[in-house]
Amino acid sequence: VSSDSDMMVHYFAPEKKLSQNIDYPNFYNQRKIVFENLDIMIMEDWEFYSCESVSFKNCSISSGSGAISFDSVGTIEFIGCKISDFSKRVAYAKNINNFIVENCEISNCEYMCDGDERGGVFFIKSEKHSILKKVDIKDTKLLNCNIVAARMRYNYGVSGVLIGFSPVDESTNVTVTDNEFIGCQCINNGNYQEAIIGTMFNEANVKQKNNQCTGSLLRLFEDDEYENNR
């Protein structure tokens, strides 16, 4: 671990197996935080607050019972990671600017809720004072992941196995390219349009190409405008 006081902290191991005994804190507020080449088991919830950037690079991340939350973070990156076995959302992000998932494999994650929710693996909430500038999902495989309503009710729904948002406006650039979505489901959905990516994008700038969905869930976007233009 290298640290520059409150400015930056960098967790790194030359081999992943050497990182299994690292004792990580549960709360982070340094300006820049990097986790690199690590085998991480999240046993309790982790919280990142008021950071300029948080990056996970070439990490294996699984959950004992914990999950990750980000509040007022500029840029969040998951690059070249293997993420698996979360029974909560992997991450809930509020008031962020940039969200990037690239060259990752996400498997066997299942989020259960009461219903009327979107975003099984990730959820991004933007309040009035924050601006979500960019969302990039690239070269990533989502395998056997589900969002589940605890019971089936016709007037409740679940959607967005990979990600859900609070409303995204025209200032947000959304890029979804070269991804595979395999064996994913929206279980006990009542009245939502089942899709990999949930919510209505309004007039956001959405770019998408070369995405493949296989299994029972074949719809990429909940929003008809972007689904029909695939």
GROMACS .gro file of C-alpha atoms in nm:
model
  230
    1VAL     CA    1   0.000   0.000   0.000
    2SER     CA    2   0.132   0.341  -0.093
    3SER     CA    3  -0.025   0.655   0.047
    4ASP     CA    4   0.026   1.028   0.019
    5SER     CA    5  -0.168   1.145   0.323
    6ASP     CA    6  -0.520   1.248   0.220
    7MET     CA    7  -0.428   1.296  -0.146
    8MET     CA    8  -0.391   0.942  -0.284
    9VAL     CA    9  -0.387   0.580  -0.175
   10HIS     CA   10  -0.282   0.290  -0.401
   11TYR     CA   11  -0.340  -0.074  -0.306
   12PHE     CA   12  -0.131  -0.307  -0.521
   13ALA     CA   13   0.007  -0.662  -0.517
   14PRO     CA   14   0.261  -0.815  -0.760
   15GLU     CA   15   0.051  -1.134  -0.746
   16LYS     CA   16  -0.319  -1.148  -0.659
   17LYS     CA   17  -0.277  -1.437  -0.414
   18LEU     CA   18  -0.046  -1.218  -0.206
   19SER     CA   19  -0.327  -0.967  -0.151
   20GLN     CA   20  -0.576  -1.196   0.023
   21ASN     CA   21  -0.468  -1.094   0.374
   22ILE     CA   22  -0.480  -0.717   0.320
   23ASP     CA   23  -0.695  -0.549   0.585
   24TYR     CA   24  -0.897  -0.287   0.396
   25PRO     CA   25  -1.084  -0.004   0.567
   26ASN     CA   26  -1.457   0.034   0.509
   27PHE     CA   27  -1.455   0.412   0.457
   28TYR     CA   28  -1.247   0.608   0.204
   29ASN     CA   29  -1.227   0.983   0.141
   30GLN     CA   30  -0.885   1.034  -0.017
   31ARG     CA   31  -0.872   1.240  -0.335
   32LYS     CA   32  -0.758   0.952  -0.562
   33ILE     CA   33  -0.789   0.582  -0.477
   34VAL     CA   34  -0.660   0.290  -0.685
   35PHE     CA   35  -0.701  -0.084  -0.625
   36GLU     CA   36  -0.479  -0.281  -0.865
   37ASN     CA   37  -0.408  -0.651  -0.921
   38LEU     CA   38  -0.589  -0.758  -0.605
   39ASP     CA   39  -0.812  -1.041  -0.487
   40ILE     CA   40  -1.079  -0.859  -0.284
   41MET     CA   41  -1.351  -1.015  -0.070
   42ILE     CA   42  -1.596  -0.753   0.054
   43MET     CA   43  -1.729  -0.879   0.386
   44GLU     CA   44  -1.884  -0.548   0.500
   45ASP     CA   45  -2.013  -0.249   0.306
   46TRP     CA   46  -1.749  -0.013   0.166
   47GLU     CA   47  -1.817   0.361   0.137
   48PHE     CA   48  -1.636   0.616  -0.081
   49TYR     CA   49  -1.715   0.980  -0.013
   50SER     CA   50  -1.605   1.302  -0.182
   51CYS     CA   51  -1.325   1.149  -0.392
   52GLU     CA   52  -1.196   1.280  -0.723
   53SER     CA   53  -1.157   0.928  -0.863
   54VAL     CA   54  -1.182   0.563  -0.757
   55SER     CA   55  -1.034   0.294  -0.981
   56PHE     CA   56  -1.042  -0.086  -0.963
   57LYS     CA   57  -0.793  -0.232  -1.214
   58ASN     CA   58  -0.732  -0.601  -1.284
   59CYS     CA   59  -0.900  -0.702  -0.959
   60SER     CA   60  -1.108  -1.006  -0.863
   61ILE     CA   61  -1.393  -0.874  -0.649
   62SER     CA   62  -1.645  -1.094  -0.470
   63SER     CA   63  -1.884  -1.044  -0.182
   64GLY     CA   64  -1.912  -1.222   0.147
   65SER     CA   65  -2.209  -1.003   0.242
   66GLY     CA   66  -2.094  -0.650   0.162
   67ALA     CA   67  -2.137  -0.407  -0.127
   68ILE     CA   68  -1.992  -0.072  -0.241
   69SER     CA   69  -2.140   0.278  -0.222
   70PHE     CA   70  -2.008   0.595  -0.382
   71ASP     CA   71  -2.124   0.943  -0.283
   72SER     CA   72  -1.998   1.261  -0.452
   73VAL     CA   73  -1.722   1.086  -0.646
   74GLY     CA   74  -1.597   1.235  -0.973
   75THR     CA   75  -1.496   0.924  -1.172
   76ILE     CA   76  -1.555   0.556  -1.097
   77GLU     CA   77  -1.368   0.293  -1.300
   78PHE     CA   78  -1.381  -0.086  -1.311
   79ILE     CA   79  -1.115  -0.190  -1.566
   80GLY     CA   80  -1.020  -0.551  -1.643
   81CYS     CA   81  -1.194  -0.686  -1.332
   82LYS     CA   82  -1.375  -1.011  -1.250
   83ILE     CA   83  -1.674  -0.940  -1.026
   84SER     CA   84  -1.884  -1.222  -0.883
   85ASP     CA   85  -2.124  -1.355  -0.622
   86PHE     CA   86  -2.289  -1.038  -0.493
   87SER     CA   87  -2.628  -1.078  -0.323
   88LYS     CA   88  -2.672  -0.701  -0.310
   89ARG     CA   89  -2.598  -0.454  -0.586
   90VAL     CA   90  -2.226  -0.445  -0.654
   91ALA     CA   91  -2.236  -0.066  -0.631
   92TYR     CA   92  -2.480   0.216  -0.560
   93ALA     CA   93  -2.348   0.552  -0.680
   94LYS     CA   94  -2.495   0.894  -0.598
   95ASN     CA   95  -2.392   1.229  -0.743
   96ILE     CA   96  -2.106   1.117  -0.967
   97ASN     CA   97  -1.974   1.254  -1.297
   98ASN     CA   98  -1.826   0.958  -1.488
   99PHE     CA   99  -1.888   0.583  -1.464
  100ILE     CA  100  -1.673   0.338  -1.663
  101VAL     CA  101  -1.686  -0.042  -1.686
  102GLU     CA  102  -1.441  -0.182  -1.940
  103ASN     CA  103  -1.309  -0.530  -2.018
  104CYS     CA  104  -1.476  -0.684  -1.714
  105GLU     CA  105  -1.652  -1.013  -1.644
  106ILE     CA  106  -1.946  -0.994  -1.402
  107SER     CA  107  -2.103  -1.323  -1.299
  108ASN     CA  108  -2.349  -1.484  -1.060
  109CYS     CA  109  -2.477  -1.162  -0.903
  110GLU     CA  110  -2.840  -1.144  -0.791
  111TYR     CA  111  -3.013  -0.842  -0.637
  112MET     CA  112  -3.345  -0.901  -0.462
  113CYS     CA  113  -3.582  -0.615  -0.378
  114ASP     CA  114  -3.950  -0.551  -0.307
  115GLY     CA  115  -4.008  -0.430  -0.663
  116ASP     CA  116  -4.035  -0.099  -0.849
  117GLU     CA  117  -3.657  -0.091  -0.886
  118ARG     CA  118  -3.406  -0.084  -1.166
  119GLY     CA  119  -3.039  -0.172  -1.160
  120GLY     CA  120  -2.937  -0.517  -1.041
  121VAL     CA  121  -2.558  -0.483  -1.055
  122PHE     CA  122  -2.516  -0.104  -1.057
  123PHE     CA  123  -2.743   0.192  -0.985
  124ILE     CA  124  -2.663   0.561  -1.038
  125LYS     CA  125  -2.868   0.836  -0.875
  126SER     CA  126  -2.819   1.198  -0.978
  127GLU     CA  127  -2.964   1.472  -0.761
  128LYS     CA  128  -3.041   1.821  -0.892
  129HIS     CA  129  -2.701   1.973  -0.820
  130SER     CA  130  -2.499   1.691  -0.984
  131ILE     CA  131  -2.422   1.625  -1.351
  132LEU     CA  132  -2.367   1.272  -1.482
  133LYS     CA  133  -2.142   1.341  -1.781
  134LYS     CA  134  -2.042   0.998  -1.908
  135VAL     CA  135  -2.137   0.631  -1.877
  136ASP     CA  136  -1.919   0.381  -2.067
  137ILE     CA  137  -1.990   0.006  -2.074
  138LYS     CA  138  -1.738  -0.159  -2.307
  139ASP     CA  139  -1.594  -0.505  -2.385
  140THR     CA  140  -1.769  -0.656  -2.083
  141LYS     CA  141  -1.942  -0.989  -2.022
  142LEU     CA  142  -2.243  -1.017  -1.790
  143LEU     CA  143  -2.309  -1.382  -1.706
  144ASN     CA  144  -2.597  -1.535  -1.509
  145CYS     CA  145  -2.697  -1.219  -1.324
  146ASN     CA  146  -3.051  -1.136  -1.211
  147ILE     CA  147  -3.267  -0.865  -1.058
  148VAL     CA  148  -3.549  -1.021  -0.855
  149ALA     CA  149  -3.871  -0.892  -0.703
  150ALA     CA  150  -3.935  -1.078  -0.378
  151ARG     CA  151  -4.284  -1.163  -0.499
  152MET     CA  152  -4.479  -1.122  -0.820
  153ARG     CA  153  -4.726  -0.830  -0.827
  154TYR     CA  154  -4.883  -0.711  -1.149
  155ASN     CA  155  -4.838  -0.339  -1.068
  156TYR     CA  156  -4.472  -0.364  -0.957
  157GLY     CA  157  -4.170  -0.433  -1.171
  158VAL     CA  158  -3.796  -0.486  -1.196
  159SER     CA  159  -3.565  -0.417  -1.490
  160GLY     CA  160  -3.208  -0.321  -1.575
  161VAL     CA  161  -3.014  -0.631  -1.477
  162LEU     CA  162  -2.681  -0.454  -1.538
  163ILE     CA  163  -2.757  -0.094  -1.452
  164GLY     CA  164  -3.033   0.148  -1.366
  165PHE     CA  165  -3.036   0.527  -1.338
  166SER     CA  166  -3.233   0.810  -1.201
  167PRO     CA  167  -3.333   1.018  -1.508
  168VAL     CA  168  -3.043   1.085  -1.746
  169ASP     CA  169  -3.060   1.409  -1.944
  170GLU     CA  170  -2.913   1.535  -2.269
  171SER     CA  171  -2.580   1.626  -2.109
  172THR     CA  172  -2.499   1.257  -2.046
  173ASN     CA  173  -2.303   1.059  -2.303
  174VAL     CA  174  -2.392   0.688  -2.277
  175THR     CA  175  -2.174   0.439  -2.469
  176VAL     CA  176  -2.252   0.065  -2.474
  177THR     CA  177  -2.028  -0.128  -2.714
  178ASP     CA  178  -1.888  -0.479  -2.771
  179ASN     CA  179  -2.054  -0.645  -2.472
  180GLU     CA  180  -2.204  -0.991  -2.411
  181PHE     CA  181  -2.506  -1.048  -2.186
  182ILE     CA  182  -2.564  -1.417  -2.123
  183GLY     CA  183  -2.829  -1.595  -1.916
  184CYS     CA  184  -2.960  -1.288  -1.732
  185GLN     CA  185  -3.315  -1.242  -1.603
  186CYS     CA  186  -3.566  -0.999  -1.451
  187ILE     CA  187  -3.748  -1.236  -1.214
  188ASN     CA  188  -4.103  -1.178  -1.085
  189ASN     CA  189  -4.137  -0.868  -1.299
  190GLY     CA  190  -4.488  -0.727  -1.310
  191ASN     CA  191  -4.529  -0.424  -1.536
  192TYR     CA  192  -4.179  -0.308  -1.637
  193GLN     CA  193  -4.017  -0.362  -1.975
  194GLU     CA  194  -3.752  -0.626  -1.900
  195ALA     CA  195  -3.407  -0.522  -2.021
  196ILE     CA  196  -3.035  -0.532  -1.947
  197ILE     CA  197  -3.015  -0.152  -1.915
  198GLY     CA  198  -3.301   0.009  -1.726
  199THR     CA  199  -3.465   0.352  -1.718
  200MET     CA  200  -3.565   0.613  -1.971
  201PHE     CA  201  -3.278   0.815  -2.115
  202ASN     CA  202  -3.482   1.119  -2.224
  203GLU     CA  203  -3.260   1.296  -2.477
  204ALA     CA  204  -2.927   1.153  -2.367
  205ASN     CA  205  -2.660   1.092  -2.630
  206VAL     CA  206  -2.661   0.712  -2.652
  207LYS     CA  207  -2.412   0.524  -2.869
  208GLN     CA  208  -2.432   0.147  -2.894
  209LYS     CA  209  -2.301  -0.126  -3.126
  210ASN     CA  210  -2.189  -0.489  -3.132
  211ASN     CA  211  -2.377  -0.599  -2.822
  212GLN     CA  212  -2.507  -0.956  -2.792
  213CYS     CA  213  -2.783  -1.084  -2.564
  214THR     CA  214  -2.842  -1.458  -2.529
  215GLY     CA  215  -3.079  -1.655  -2.306
  216SER     CA  216  -3.433  -1.559  -2.208
  217LEU     CA  217  -3.359  -1.185  -2.182
  218LEU     CA  218  -3.280  -1.052  -2.529
  219ARG     CA  219  -3.368  -0.684  -2.487
  220LEU     CA  220  -3.077  -0.447  -2.425
  221PHE     CA  221  -3.257  -0.116  -2.357
  222GLU     CA  222  -3.577  -0.060  -2.162
  223ASP     CA  223  -3.629   0.261  -2.361
  224ASP     CA  224  -3.804   0.182  -2.692
  225GLU     CA  225  -3.624   0.460  -2.881
  226TYR     CA  226  -3.281   0.308  -2.829
  227GLU     CA  227  -3.394  -0.056  -2.846
  228ASN     CA  228  -3.557   0.000  -3.184
  229ASN     CA  229  -3.238   0.163  -3.318
  230ARG     CA  230  -3.009  -0.128  -3.226
   0.00000   0.00000   0.00000
